[in-house]
Structures are given as C-alpha cells and as structure tokens.
N, CA, C and O atoms as CSV, one atom per row, in Angstrom:
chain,resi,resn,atom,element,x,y,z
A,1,UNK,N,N,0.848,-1.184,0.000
A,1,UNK,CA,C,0.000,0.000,0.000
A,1,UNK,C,C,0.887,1.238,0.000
A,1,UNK,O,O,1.881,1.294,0.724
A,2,UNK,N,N,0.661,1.863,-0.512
A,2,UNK,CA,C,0.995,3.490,-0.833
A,2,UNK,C,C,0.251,4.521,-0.487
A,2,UNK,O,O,-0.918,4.340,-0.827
A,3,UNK,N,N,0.446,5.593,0.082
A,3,UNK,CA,C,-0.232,7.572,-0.755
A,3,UNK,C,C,0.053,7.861,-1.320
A,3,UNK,O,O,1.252,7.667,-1.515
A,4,UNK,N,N,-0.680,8.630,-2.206
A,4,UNK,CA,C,0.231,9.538,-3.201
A,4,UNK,C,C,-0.551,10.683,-2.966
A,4,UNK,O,O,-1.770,10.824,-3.067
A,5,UNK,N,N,0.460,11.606,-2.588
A,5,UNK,CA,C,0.792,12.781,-1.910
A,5,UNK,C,C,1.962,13.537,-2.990
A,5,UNK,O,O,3.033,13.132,-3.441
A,6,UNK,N,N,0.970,15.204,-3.208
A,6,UNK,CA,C,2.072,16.287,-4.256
A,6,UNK,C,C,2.571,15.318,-5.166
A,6,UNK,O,O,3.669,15.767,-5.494
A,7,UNK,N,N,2.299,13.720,-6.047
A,7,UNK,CA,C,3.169,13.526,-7.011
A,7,UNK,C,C,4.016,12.243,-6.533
A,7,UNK,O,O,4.684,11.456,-7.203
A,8,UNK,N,N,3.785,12.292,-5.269
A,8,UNK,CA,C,5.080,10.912,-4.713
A,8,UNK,C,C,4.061,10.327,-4.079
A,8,UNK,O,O,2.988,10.720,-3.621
A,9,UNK,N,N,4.838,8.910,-4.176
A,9,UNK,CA,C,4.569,7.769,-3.716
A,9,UNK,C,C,5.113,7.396,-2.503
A,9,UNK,O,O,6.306,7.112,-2.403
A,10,UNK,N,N,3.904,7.359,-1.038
A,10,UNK,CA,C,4.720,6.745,0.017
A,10,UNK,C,C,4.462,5.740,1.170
A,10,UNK,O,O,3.725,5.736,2.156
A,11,UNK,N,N,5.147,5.102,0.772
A,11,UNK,CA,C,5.000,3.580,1.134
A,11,UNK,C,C,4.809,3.431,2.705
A,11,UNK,O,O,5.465,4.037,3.552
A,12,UNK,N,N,3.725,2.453,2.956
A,12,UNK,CA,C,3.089,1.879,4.239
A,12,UNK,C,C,3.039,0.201,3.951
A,12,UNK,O,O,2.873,-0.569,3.005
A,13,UNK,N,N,3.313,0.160,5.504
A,13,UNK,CA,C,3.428,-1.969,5.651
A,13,UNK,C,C,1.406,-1.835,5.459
A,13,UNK,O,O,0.560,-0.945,5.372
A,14,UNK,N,N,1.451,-2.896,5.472
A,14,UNK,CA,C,-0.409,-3.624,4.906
A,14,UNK,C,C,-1.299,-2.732,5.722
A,14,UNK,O,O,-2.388,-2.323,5.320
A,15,UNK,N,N,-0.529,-2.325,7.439
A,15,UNK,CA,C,-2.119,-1.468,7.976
A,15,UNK,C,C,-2.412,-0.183,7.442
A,15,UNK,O,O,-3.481,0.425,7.490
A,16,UNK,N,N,-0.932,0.280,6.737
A,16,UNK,CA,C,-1.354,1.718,6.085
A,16,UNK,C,C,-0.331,2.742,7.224
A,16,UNK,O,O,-0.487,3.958,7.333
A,17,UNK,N,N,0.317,2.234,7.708
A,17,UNK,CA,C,1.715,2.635,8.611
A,17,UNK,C,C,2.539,3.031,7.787
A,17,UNK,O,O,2.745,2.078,7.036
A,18,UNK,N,N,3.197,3.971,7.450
A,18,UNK,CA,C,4.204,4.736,7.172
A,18,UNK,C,C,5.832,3.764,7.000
A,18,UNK,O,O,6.459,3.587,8.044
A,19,UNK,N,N,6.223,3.381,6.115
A,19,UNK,CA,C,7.596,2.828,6.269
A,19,UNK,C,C,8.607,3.669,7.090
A,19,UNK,O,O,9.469,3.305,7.890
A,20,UNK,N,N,8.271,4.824,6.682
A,20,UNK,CA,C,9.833,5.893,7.156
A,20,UNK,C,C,8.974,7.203,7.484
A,20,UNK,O,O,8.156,7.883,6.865
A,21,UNK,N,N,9.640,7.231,8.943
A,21,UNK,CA,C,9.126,8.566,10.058
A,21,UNK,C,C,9.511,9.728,8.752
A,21,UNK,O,O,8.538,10.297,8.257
A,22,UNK,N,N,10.403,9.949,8.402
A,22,UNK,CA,C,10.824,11.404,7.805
A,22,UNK,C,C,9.986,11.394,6.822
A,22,UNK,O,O,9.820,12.591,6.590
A,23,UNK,N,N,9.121,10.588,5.830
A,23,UNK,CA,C,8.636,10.282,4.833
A,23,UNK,C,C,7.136,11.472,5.338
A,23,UNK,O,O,6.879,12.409,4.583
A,24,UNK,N,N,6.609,11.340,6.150
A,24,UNK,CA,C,5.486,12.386,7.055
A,24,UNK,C,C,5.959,13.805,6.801
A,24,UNK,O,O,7.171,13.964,6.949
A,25,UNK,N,N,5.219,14.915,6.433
A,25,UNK,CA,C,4.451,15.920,6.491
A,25,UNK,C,C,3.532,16.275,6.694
A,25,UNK,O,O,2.714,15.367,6.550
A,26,UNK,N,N,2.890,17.576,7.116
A,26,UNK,CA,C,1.423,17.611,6.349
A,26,UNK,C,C,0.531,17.528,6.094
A,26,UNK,O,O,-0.539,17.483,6.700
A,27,UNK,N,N,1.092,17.455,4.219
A,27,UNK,CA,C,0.205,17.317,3.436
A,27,UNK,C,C,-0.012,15.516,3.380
A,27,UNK,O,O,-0.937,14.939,2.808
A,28,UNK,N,N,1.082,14.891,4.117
A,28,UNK,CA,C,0.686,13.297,4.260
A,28,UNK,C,C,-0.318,12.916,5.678
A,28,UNK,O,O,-0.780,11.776,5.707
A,29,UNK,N,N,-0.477,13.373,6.237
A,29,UNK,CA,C,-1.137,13.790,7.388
A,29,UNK,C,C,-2.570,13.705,6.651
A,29,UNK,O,O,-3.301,12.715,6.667
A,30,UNK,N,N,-2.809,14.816,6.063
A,30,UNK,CA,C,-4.381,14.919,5.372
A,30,UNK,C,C,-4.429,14.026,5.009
A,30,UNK,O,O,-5.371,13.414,5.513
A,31,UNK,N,N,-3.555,13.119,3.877
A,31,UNK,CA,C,-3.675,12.146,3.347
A,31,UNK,C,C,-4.310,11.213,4.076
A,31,UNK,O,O,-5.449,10.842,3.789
A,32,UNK,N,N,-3.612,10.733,5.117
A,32,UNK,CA,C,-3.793,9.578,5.812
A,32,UNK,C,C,-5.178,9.930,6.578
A,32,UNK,O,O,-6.117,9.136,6.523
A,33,UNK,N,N,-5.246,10.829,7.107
A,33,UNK,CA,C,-7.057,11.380,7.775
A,33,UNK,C,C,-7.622,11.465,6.977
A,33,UNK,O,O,-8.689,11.757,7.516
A,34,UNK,N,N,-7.890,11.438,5.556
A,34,UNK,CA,C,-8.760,11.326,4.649
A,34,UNK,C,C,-8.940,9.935,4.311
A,34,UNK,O,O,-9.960,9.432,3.841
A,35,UNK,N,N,-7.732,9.297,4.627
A,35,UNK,CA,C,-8.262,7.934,4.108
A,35,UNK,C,C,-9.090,7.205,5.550
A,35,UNK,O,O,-9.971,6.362,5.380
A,36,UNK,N,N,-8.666,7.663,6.955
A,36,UNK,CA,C,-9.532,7.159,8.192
A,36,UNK,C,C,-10.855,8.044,8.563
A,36,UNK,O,O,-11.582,8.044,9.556
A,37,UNK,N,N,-10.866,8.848,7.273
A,37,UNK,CA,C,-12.390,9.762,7.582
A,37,UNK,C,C,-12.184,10.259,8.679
A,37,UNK,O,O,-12.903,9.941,9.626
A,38,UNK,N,N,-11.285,11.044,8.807
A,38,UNK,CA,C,-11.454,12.186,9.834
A,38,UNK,C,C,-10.765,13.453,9.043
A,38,UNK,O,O,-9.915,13.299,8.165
A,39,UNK,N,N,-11.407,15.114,9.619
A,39,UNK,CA,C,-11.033,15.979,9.121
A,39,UNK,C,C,-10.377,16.700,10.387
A,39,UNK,O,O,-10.870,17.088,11.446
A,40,UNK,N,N,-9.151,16.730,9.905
A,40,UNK,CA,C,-8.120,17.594,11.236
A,40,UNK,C,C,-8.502,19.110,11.556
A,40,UNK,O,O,-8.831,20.142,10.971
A,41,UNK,N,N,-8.251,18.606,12.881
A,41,UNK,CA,C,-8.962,20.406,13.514
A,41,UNK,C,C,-7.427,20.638,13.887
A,41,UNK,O,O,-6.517,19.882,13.545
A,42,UNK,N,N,-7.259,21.999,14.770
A,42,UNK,CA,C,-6.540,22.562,16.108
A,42,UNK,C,C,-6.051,21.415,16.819
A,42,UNK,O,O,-4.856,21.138,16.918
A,43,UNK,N,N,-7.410,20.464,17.528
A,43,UNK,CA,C,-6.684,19.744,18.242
A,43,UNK,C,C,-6.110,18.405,18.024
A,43,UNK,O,O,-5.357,17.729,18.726
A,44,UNK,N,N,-6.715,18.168,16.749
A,44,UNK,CA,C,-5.745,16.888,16.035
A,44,UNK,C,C,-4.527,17.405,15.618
A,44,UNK,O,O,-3.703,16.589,15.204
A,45,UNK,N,N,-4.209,18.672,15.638
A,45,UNK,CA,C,-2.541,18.453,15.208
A,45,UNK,C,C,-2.259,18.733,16.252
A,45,UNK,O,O,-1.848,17.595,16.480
A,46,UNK,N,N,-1.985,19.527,17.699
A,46,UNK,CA,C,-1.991,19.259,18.703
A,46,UNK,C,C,-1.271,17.946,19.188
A,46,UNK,O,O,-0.138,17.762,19.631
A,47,UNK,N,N,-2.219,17.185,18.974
A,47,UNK,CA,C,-2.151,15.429,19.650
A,47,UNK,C,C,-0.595,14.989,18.445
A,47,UNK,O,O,0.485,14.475,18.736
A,48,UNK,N,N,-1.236,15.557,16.851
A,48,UNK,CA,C,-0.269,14.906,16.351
A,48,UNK,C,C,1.168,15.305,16.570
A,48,UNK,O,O,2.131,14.582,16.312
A,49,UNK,N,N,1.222,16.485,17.054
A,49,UNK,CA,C,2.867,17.162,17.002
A,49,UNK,C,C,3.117,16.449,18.256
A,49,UNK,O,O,4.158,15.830,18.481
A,50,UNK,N,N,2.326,16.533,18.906
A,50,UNK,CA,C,3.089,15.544,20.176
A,50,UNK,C,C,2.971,14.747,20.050
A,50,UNK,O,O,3.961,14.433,20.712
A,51,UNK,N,N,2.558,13.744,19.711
A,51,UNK,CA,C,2.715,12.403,19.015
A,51,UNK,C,C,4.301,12.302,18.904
A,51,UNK,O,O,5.180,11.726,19.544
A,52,UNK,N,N,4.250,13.129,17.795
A,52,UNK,CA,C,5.954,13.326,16.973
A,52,UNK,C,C,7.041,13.748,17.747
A,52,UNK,O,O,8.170,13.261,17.696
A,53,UNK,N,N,6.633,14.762,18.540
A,53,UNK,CA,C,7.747,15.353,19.369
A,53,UNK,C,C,8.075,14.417,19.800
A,53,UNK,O,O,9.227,14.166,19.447
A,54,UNK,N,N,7.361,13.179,20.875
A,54,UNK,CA,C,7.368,12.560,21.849
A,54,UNK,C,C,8.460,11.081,21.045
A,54,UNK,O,O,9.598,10.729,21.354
A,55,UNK,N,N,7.514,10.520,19.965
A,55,UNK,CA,C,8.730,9.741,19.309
A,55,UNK,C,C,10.325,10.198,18.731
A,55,UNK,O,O,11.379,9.623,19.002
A,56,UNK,N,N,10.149,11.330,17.916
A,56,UNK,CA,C,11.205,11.998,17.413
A,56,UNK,C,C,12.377,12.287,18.781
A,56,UNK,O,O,13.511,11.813,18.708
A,57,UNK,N,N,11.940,13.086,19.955
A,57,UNK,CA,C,13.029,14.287,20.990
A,57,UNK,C,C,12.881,12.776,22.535
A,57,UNK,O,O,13.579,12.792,23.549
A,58,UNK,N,N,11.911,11.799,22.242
A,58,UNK,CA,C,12.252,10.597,23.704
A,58,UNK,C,C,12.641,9.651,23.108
A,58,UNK,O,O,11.705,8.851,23.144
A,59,UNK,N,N,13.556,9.170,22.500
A,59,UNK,CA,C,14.024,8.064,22.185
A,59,UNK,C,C,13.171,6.858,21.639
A,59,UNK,O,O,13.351,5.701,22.020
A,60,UNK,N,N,11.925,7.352,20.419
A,60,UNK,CA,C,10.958,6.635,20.035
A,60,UNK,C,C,9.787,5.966,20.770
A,60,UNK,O,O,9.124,4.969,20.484
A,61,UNK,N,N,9.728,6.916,21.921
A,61,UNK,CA,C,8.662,6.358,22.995
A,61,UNK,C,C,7.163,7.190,22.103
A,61,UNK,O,O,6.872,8.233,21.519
A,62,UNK,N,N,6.703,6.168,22.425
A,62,UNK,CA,C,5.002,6.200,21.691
A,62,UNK,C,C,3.863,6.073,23.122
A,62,UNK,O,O,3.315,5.103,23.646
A,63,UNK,N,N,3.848,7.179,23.342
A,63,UNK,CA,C,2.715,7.390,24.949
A,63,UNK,C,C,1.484,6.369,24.383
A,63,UNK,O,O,1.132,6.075,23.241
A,64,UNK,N,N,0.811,5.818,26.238
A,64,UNK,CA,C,-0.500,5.701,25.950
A,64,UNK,C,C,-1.329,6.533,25.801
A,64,UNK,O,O,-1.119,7.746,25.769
A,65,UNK,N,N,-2.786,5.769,25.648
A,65,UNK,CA,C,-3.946,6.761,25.995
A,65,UNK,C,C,-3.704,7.788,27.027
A,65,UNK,O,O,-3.626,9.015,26.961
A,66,UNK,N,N,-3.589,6.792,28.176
A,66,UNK,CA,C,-3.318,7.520,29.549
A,66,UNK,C,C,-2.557,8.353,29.248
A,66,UNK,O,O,-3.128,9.265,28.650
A,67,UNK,N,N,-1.458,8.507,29.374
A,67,UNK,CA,C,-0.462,9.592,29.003
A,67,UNK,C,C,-0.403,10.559,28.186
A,67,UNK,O,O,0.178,11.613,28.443
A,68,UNK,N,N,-1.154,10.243,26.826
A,68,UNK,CA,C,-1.663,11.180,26.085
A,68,UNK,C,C,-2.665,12.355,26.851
A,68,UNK,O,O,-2.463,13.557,27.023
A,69,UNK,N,N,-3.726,11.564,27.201
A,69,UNK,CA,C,-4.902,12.742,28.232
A,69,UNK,C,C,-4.140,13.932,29.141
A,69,UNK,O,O,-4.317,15.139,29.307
A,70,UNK,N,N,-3.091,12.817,29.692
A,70,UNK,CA,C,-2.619,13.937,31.258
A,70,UNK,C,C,-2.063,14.762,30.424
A,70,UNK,O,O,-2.377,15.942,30.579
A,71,UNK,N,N,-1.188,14.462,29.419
A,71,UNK,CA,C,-0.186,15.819,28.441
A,71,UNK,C,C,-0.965,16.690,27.418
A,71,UNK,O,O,-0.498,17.481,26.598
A,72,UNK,N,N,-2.349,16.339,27.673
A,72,UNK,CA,C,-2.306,17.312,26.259
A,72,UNK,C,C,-3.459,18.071,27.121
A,72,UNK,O,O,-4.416,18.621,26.577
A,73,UNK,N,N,-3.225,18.033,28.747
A,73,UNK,CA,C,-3.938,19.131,30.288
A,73,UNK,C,C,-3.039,20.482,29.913
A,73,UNK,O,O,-3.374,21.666,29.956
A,74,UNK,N,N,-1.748,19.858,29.523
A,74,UNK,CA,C,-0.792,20.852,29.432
A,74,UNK,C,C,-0.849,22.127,28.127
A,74,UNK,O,O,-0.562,23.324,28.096
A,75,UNK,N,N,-1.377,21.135,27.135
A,75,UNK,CA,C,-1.466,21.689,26.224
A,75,UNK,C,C,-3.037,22.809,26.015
A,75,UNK,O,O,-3.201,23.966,25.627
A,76,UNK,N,N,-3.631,22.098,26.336
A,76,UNK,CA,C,-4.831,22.786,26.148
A,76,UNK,C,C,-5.828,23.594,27.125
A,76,UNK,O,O,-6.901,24.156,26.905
A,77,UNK,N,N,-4.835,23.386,28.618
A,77,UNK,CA,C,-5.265,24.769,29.832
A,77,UNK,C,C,-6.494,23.363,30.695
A,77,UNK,O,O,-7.075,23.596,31.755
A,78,UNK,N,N,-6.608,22.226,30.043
A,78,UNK,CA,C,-7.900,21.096,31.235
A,78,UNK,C,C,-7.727,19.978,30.367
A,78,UNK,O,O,-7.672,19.840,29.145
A,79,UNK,N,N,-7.666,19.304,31.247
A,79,UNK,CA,C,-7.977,17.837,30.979
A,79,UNK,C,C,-8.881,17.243,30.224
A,79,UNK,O,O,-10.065,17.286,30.560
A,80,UNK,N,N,-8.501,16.629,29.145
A,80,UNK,CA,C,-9.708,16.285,28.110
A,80,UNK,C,C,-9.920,15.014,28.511
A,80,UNK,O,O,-8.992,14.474,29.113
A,81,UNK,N,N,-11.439,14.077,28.230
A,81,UNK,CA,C,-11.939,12.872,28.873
A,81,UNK,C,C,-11.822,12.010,27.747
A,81,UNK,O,O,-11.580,12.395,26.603
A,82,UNK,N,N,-11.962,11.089,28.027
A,82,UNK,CA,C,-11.457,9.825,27.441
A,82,UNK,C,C,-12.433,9.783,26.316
A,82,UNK,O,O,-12.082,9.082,25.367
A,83,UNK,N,N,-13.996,10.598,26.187
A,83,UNK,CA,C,-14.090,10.401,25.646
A,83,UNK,C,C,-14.561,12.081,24.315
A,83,UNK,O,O,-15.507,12.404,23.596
A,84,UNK,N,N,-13.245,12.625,24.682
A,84,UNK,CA,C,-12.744,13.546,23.880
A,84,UNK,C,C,-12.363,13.178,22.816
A,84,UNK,O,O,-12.626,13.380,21.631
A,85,UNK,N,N,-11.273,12.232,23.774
A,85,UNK,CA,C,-10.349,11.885,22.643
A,85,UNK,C,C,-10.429,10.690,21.750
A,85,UNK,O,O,-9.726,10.361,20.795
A,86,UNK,N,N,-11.564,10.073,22.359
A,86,UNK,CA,C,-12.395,9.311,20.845
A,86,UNK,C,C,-12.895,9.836,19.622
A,86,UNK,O,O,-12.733,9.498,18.449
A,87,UNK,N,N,-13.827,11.143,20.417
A,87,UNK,CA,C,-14.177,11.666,19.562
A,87,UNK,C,C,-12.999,11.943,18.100
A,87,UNK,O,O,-13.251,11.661,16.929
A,88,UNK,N,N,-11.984,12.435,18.524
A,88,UNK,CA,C,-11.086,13.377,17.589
A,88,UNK,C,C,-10.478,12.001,17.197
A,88,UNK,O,O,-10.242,11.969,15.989
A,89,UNK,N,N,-10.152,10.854,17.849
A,89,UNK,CA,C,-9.677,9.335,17.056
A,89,UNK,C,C,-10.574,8.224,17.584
A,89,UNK,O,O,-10.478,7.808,18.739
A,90,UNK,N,N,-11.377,7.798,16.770
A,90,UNK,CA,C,-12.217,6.270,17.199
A,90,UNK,C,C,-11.513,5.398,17.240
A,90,UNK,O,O,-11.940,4.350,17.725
A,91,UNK,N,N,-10.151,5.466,16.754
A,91,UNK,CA,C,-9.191,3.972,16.582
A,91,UNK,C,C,-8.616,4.534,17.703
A,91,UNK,O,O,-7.405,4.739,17.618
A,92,UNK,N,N,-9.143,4.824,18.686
A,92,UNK,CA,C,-7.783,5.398,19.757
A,92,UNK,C,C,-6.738,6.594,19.392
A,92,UNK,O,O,-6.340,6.953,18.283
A,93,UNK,N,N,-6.487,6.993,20.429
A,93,UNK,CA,C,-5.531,8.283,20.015
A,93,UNK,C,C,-3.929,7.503,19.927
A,93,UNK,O,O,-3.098,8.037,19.192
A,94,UNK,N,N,-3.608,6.456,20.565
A,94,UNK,CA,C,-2.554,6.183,20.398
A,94,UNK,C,C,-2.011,5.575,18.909
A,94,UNK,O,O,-0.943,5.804,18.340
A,95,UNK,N,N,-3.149,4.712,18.491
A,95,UNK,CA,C,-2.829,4.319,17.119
A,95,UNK,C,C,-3.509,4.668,15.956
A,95,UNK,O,O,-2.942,4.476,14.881
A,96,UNK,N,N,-4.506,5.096,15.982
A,96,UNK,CA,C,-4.770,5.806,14.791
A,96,UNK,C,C,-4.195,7.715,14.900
A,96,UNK,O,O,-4.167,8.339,13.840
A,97,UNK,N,N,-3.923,8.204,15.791
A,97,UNK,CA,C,-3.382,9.150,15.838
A,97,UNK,C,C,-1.972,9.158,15.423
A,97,UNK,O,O,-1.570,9.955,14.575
A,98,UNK,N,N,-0.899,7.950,16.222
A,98,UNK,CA,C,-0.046,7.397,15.797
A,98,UNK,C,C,0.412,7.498,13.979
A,98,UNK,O,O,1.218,8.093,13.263
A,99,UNK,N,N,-0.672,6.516,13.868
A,99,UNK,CA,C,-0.740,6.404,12.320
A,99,UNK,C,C,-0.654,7.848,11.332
A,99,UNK,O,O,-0.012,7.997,10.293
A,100,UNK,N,N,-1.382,8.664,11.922
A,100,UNK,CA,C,-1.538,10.000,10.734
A,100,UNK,C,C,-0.360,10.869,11.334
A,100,UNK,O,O,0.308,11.667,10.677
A,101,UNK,N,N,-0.210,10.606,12.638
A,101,UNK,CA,C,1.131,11.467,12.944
A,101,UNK,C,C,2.204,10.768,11.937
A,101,UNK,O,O,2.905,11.692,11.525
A,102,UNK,N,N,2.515,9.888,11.525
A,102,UNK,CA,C,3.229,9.370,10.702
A,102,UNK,C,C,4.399,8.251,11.112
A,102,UNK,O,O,5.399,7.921,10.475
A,103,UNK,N,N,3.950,7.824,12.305
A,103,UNK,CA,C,4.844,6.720,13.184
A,103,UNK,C,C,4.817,5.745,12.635
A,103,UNK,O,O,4.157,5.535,11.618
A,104,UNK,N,N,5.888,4.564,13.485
A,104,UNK,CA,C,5.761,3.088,13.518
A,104,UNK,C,C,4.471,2.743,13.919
A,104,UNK,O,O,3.822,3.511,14.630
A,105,UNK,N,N,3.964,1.519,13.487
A,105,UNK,CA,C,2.593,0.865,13.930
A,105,UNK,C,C,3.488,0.036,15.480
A,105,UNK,O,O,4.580,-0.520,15.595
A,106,UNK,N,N,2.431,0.312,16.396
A,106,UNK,CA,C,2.556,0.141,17.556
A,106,UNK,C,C,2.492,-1.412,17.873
A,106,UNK,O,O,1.809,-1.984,17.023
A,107,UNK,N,N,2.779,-1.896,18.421
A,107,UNK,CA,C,2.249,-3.398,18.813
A,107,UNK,C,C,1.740,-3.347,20.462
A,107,UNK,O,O,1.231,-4.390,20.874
A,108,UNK,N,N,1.827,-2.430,21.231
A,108,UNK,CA,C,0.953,-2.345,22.298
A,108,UNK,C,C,-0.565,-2.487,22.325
A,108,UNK,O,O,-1.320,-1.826,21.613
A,109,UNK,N,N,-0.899,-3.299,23.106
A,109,UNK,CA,C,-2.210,-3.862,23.220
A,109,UNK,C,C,-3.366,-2.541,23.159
A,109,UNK,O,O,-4.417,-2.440,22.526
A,110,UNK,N,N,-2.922,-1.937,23.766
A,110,UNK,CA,C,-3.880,-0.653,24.197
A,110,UNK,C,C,-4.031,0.374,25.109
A,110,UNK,O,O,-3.158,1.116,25.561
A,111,UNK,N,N,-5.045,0.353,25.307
A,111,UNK,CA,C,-4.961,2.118,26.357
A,111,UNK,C,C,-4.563,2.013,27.488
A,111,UNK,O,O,-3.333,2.000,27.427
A,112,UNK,N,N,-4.988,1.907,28.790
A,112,UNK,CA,C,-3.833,2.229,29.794
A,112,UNK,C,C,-3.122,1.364,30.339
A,112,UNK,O,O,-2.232,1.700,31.119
C-alpha cells in the first residue's frame, strides 16, 4: 500500500503505517485522515505534534492513551476525557493518531 501525496509515492506496511518517520508531512497527514475519515482540527494536530515530538526528541517512545490525556492538560489549559479523545480518534488516540502522525505501527495492546 501506498499515498500519493504532491506527485510521490509513500510507502506503508499492509495497515497503512508509514515505512519511514521522515517520509510524514502535512500534506501526508491529510492524506492519511482522509483515508480514516477524519477531518483535522486545532486539536488533532496538537495530539499529532506531540505524538511526533514525543517519538522523534524521547528516544521513540510512543505514549499511551493515559499519558496522552494527562499531556495534552498541558497543552490545552484542562484535561480532556477519554471520551474527547475518541471523539477526535475512534481507533484510539494512540494508534490511529499514531498512524496520521506518521509513526511506527505500535504493537501495544492498548490504552492504559
């Protein structure tokens, strides 16, 4: 499986995971939320830059759910509820957020 994004082609293993972190922008971002039917607000890139920060600047650590909620208190002035952050990802914020942030596919079971 592939996107094609501006003209290029970029390659994902079978779930639609990203081969290569640097391969993410963006405009691959939309890509990939268009293909999971979601339209990115404020606070989906939010989640996604920290997503990225968090793999990219901690040594490829990929937060849970849990951990996601308490950090993004920081970000957004209150604590968003669990089921905020469904709303903004039904596949979970860790892996379908994961996913459009442009990460490795996770093999952690799940949320907390």
């Amino acid at each position: 499986m592939a996107y094609e994004v501006n003209g290029k082609s970029i390659e994902t293993n079978d779930n639609g995971y990203l081969l290569e972190v640097n391969d993410w922008d963006e405009a691959v971002a939309e890509a990939i939320a268009a293909e999971e039917s979601i339209e990115l607000t404020e606070k989906h890139w939010d989640v996604l830059k920290y997503l990225r920060d968090q793999f990219i600047n901690n040594n490829g650590n990929q937060p849970n759910e849990r951990t996601i909620v308490k950090d993004m208190k920081d970000v957004w002035g209150s604590k968003p509820s669990s089921k905020d952050m469904y709303q903004l990802f039904p596949g979970m914020t860790s892996k379908q957020g994961g996913k459009i942030a442009g990460l490795p596919e996770s093999r952690r079971k799940g949320g907390y």
